[in-house]
Coordinates of C-alpha atoms in Angstrom, one line a residue:
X1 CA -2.8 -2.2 -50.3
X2 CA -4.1 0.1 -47.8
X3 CA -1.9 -1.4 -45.2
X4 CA 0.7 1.0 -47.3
X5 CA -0.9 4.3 -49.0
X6 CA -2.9 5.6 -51.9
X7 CA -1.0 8.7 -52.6
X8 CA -2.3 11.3 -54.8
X9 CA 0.1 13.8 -56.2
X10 CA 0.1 17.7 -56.0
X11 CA -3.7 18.6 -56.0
X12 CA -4.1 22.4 -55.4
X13 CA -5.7 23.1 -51.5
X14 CA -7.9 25.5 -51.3
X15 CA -7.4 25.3 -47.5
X16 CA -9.3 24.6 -44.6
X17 CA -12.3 26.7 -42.6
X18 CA -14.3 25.9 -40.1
X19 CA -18.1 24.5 -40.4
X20 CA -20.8 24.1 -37.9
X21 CA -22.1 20.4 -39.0
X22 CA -20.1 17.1 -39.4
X23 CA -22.4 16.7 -42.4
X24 CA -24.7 17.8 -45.2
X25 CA -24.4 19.3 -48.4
X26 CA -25.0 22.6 -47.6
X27 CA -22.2 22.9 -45.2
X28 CA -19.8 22.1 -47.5
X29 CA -21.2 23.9 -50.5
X30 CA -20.8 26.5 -48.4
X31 CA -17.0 26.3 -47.2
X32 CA -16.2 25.8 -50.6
X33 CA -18.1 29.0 -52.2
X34 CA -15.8 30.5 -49.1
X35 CA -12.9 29.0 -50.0
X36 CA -13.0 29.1 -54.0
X37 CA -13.9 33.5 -53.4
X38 CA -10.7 33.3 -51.1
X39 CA -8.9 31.8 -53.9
X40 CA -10.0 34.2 -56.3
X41 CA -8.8 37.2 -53.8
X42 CA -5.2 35.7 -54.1
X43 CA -5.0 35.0 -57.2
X44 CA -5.8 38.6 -57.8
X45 CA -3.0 39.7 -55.7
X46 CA -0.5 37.4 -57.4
X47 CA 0.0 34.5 -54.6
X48 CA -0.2 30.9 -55.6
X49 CA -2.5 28.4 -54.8
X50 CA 0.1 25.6 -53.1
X51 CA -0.4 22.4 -54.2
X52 CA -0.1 19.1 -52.2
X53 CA 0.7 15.4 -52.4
X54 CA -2.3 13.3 -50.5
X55 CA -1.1 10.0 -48.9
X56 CA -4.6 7.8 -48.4
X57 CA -4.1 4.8 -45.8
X58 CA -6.4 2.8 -43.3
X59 CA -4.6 5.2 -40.7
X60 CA -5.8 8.4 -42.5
X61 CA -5.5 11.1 -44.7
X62 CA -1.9 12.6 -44.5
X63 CA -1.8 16.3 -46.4
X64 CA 2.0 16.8 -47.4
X65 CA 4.6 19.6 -49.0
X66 CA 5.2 17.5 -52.0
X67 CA 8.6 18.6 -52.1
X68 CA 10.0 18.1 -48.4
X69 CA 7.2 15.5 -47.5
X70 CA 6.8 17.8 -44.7
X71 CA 3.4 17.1 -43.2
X72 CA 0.9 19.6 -43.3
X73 CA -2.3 17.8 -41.8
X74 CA -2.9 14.3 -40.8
X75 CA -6.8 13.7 -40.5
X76 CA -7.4 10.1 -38.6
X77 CA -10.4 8.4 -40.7
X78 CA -12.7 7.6 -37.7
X79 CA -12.6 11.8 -37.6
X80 CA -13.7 12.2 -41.2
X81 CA -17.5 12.3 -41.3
X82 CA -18.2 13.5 -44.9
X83 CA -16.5 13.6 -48.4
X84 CA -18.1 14.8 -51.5
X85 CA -16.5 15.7 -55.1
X86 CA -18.6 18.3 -57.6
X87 CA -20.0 16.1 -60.5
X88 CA -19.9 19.4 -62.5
X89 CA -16.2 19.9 -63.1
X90 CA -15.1 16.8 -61.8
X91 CA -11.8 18.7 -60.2
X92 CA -13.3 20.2 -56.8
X93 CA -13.3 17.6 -53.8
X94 CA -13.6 17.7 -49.9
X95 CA -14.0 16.6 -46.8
X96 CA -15.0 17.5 -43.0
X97 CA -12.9 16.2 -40.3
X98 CA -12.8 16.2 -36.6
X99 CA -9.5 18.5 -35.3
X100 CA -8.1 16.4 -32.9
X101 CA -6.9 19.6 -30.5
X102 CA -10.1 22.0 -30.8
X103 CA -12.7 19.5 -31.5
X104 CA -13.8 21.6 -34.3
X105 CA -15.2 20.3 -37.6
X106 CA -13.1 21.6 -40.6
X107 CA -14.3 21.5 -43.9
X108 CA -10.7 21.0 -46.4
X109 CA -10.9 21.9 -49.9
X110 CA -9.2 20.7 -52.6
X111 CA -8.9 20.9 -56.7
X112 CA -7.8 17.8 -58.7
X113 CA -7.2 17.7 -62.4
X114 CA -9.7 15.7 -63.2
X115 CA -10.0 13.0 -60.1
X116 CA -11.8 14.0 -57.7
X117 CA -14.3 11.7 -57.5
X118 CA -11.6 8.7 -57.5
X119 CA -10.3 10.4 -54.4
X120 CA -13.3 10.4 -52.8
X121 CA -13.9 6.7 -53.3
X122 CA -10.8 6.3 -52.2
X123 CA -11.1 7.7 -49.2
X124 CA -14.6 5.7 -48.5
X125 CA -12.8 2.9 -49.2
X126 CA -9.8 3.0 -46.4
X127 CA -12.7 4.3 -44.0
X128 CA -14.5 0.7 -44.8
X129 CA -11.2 -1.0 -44.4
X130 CA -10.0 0.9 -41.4
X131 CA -13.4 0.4 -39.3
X132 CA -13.0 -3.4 -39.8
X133 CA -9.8 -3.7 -38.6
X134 CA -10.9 -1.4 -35.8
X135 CA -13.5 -4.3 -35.2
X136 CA -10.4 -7.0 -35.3
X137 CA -8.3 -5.4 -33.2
X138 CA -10.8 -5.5 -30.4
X139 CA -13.2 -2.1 -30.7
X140 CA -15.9 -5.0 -30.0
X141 CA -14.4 -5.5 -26.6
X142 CA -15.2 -1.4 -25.5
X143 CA -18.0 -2.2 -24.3
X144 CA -16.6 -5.1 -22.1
X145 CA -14.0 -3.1 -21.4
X146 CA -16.6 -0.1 -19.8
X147 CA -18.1 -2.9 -17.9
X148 CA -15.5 -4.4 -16.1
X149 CA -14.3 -0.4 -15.2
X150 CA -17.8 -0.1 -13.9
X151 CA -17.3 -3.0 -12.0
X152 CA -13.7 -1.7 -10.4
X153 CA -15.4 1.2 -9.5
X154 CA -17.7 -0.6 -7.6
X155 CA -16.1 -2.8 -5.8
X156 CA -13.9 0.3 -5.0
X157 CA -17.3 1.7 -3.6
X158 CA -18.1 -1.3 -1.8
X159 CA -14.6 -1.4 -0.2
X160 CA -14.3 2.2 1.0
X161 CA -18.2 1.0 2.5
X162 CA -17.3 -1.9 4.6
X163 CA -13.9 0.4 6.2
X164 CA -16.8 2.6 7.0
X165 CA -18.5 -0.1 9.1
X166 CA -15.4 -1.1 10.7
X167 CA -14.6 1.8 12.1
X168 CA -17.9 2.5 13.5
X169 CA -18.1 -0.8 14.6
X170 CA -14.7 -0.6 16.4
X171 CA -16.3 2.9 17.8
X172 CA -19.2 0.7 19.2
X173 CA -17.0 -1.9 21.1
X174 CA -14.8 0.9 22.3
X175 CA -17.7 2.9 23.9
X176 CA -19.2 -0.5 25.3
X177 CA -15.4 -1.5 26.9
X178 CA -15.3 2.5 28.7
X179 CA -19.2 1.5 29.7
X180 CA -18.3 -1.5 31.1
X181 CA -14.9 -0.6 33.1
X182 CA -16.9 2.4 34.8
X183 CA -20.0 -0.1 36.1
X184 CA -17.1 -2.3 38.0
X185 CA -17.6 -2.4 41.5
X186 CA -15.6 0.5 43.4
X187 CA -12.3 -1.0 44.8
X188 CA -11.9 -4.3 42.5
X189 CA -8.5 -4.7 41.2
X190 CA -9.3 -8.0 39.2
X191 CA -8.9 -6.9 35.8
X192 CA -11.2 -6.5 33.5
X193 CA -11.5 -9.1 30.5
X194 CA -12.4 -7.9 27.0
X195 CA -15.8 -8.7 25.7
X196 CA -16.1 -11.6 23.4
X197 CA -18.3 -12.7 20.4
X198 CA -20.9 -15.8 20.4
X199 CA -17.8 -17.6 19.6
X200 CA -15.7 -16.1 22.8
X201 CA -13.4 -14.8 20.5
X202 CA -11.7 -11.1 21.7
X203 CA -13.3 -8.5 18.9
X204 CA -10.7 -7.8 16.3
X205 CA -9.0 -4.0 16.6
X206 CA -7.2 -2.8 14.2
X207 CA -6.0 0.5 16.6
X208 CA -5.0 -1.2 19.1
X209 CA -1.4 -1.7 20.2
X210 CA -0.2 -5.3 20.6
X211 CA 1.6 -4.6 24.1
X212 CA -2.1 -3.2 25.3
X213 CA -3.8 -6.4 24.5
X214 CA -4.6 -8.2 27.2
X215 CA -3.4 -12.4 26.9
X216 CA -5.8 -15.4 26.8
X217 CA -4.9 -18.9 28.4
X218 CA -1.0 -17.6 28.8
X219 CA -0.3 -16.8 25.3
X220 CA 0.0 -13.5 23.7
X221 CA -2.1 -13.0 20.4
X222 CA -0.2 -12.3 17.0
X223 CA 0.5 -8.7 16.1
X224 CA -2.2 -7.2 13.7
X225 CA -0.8 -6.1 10.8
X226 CA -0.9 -2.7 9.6
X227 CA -2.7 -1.9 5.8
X228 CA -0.1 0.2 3.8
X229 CA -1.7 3.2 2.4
X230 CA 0.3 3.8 -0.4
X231 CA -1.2 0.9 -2.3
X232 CA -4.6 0.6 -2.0
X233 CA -5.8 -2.7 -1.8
X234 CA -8.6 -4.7 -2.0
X235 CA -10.1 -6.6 1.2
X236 CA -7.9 -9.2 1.5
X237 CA -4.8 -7.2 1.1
X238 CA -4.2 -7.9 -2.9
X239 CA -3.9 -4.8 -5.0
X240 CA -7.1 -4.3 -7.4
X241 CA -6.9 -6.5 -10.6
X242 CA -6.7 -4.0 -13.6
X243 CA -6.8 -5.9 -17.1
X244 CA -5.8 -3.1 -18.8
X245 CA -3.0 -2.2 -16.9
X246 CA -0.9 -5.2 -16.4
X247 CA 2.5 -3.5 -16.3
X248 CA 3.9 0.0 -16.3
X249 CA 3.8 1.8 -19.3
X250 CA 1.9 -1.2 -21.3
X251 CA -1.1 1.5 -22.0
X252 CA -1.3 4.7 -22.1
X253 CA -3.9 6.2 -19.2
X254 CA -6.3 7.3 -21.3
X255 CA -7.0 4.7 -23.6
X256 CA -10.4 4.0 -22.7
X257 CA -10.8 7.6 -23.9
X258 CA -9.4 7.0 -27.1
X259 CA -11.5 3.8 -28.1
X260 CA -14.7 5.5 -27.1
X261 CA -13.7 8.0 -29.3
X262 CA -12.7 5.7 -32.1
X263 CA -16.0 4.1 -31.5
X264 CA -18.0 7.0 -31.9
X265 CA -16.3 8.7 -34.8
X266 CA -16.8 4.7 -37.3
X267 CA -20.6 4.7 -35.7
X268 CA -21.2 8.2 -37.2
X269 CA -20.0 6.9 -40.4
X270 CA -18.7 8.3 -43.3
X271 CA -21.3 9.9 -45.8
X272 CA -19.7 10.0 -49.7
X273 CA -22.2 12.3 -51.9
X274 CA -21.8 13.5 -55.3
X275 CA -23.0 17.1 -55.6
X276 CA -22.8 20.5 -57.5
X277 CA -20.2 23.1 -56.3
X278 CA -20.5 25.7 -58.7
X279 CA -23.3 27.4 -59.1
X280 CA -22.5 30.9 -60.7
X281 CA -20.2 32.1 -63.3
X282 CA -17.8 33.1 -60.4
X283 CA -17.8 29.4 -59.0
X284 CA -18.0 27.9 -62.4
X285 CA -14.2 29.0 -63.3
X286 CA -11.9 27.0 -61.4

């Protein structure tokens, strides 16, 4: 049950080192070759090679002190992009994994008395399982989910584009008001009317004060109300529906971040390849 964990106990790691590819057989023939000399260095000088407990779940690869189940690494499965065991000596396996803080691919090494290659289907297998519950637990709706942020963004666009057109608009009626008060006839003192619409309806004016506004038919028009800029809203005073943000603290901000990247590490994949580690004398004792 995968829900739980597959746990592995006290295989010998060889360690971690960087590699330039999230794949192929080379690159981690070659982290190994580095890893297994480094091995033979310390051995050499009388250190031991530490061994570890592996805990194998839909949620990862968990690398612990098998002692204090202290955890060493935790490597998320849609991260893991390879995992090959030697079919030589049946005892080397590893695997390259996205580091969630540098972004670097790191190739970890490990020697198993005699299960490697169960380890390694292991792992395939909770990578299977974990991408379908991925799929379940709605990774099919990222892309909806990019659309309808597209869309916010662009009725954000389109907002911030008609407040444009007001305010020039309102610029346009103001010059045309000081245009027409300076053509009155010298000496009047019947004031001035606003200009109307088609529909002799007094232009709407956000800037102007209700006490300035002059009255039609004996009746004072309703105070304008003013548009709060702390929230912004949309153009009928609403704040902006956000599906993904229904209340505080219901997501975290940068979840769209993290499904894209969930998305993109199960559509890379995880290759499982059987190959040969050792290929000198040196390699060949384990």
């Amino acid at each position: 049950d995968f829900h739980h964990f597959v746990h592995f106990l006290e295989p010998l790691f060889l360690g971690s080192t960087e590699v330039e590819q999230p794949k192929g057989t080379e690159v981690v023939r070659d982290a190994v070759r580095k890893l297994k000399f480094a091995r033979h260095i310390k051995k050499s000088e009388g250190q031991k090679i530490p061994k570890v407990e592996l805990q194998i779940s839909i949620y990862g690869v968990k690398i612990l002190e098998p002692k204090t189940k202290e955890v060493q690494h935790n490597c998320q499965l849609h991260r893991i992009s390879f995992c090959a065991d030697d079919k030589t000596d049946k005892r080397i396996f590893t695997f390259i994994c996205k580091d969630s803080e540098s972004n670097k691919h790191l190739c970890y090494v490990f020697d198993s008395e005699k299960c490697a290659e169960e380890i390694t289907l292991t792992i395939g297998q909770a990578f299977d399982l974990a991408y379908r519950k991925f799929l379940e637990s709605g990774g099919k709706d990222v892309e909806t989910r990019k659309q309808i942020a597209g869309l916010q963004k662009r009725i954000q666009d389109l907002e911030a584009e008609n407040m444009e057109l007001k305010n020039k608009v309102q610029d346009l009626e103001s010059q045309l008001r000081v245009t027409q008060v300076s053509t009155s006839p010298a000496g009047s003192v019947t004031p001035k009317s606003p200009s109307t619409d088609i529909f002799d309806m007094i232009p709407f004016s956000p800037v102007s004060h209700p006490s300035s506004t002059p009255t039609r038919n004996g009746t004072q028009p309703p105070p304008i109300p003013s548009r709060s800029t702390e929230i912004k809203r949309d153009l009928f005073g609403a704040e902006p529906f956000d599906p993904f943000n229904c209340g505080a603290g219901d997501f975290p901000p940068d979840i769209q971040s993290k499904l894209d990247e969930m998305q993109e590490g199960f559509k890379m994949g995880l290759t499982l390849e059987g190959t040969v580690f050792c290929l000198d004398p040196l390699d060949s004792r384990c």
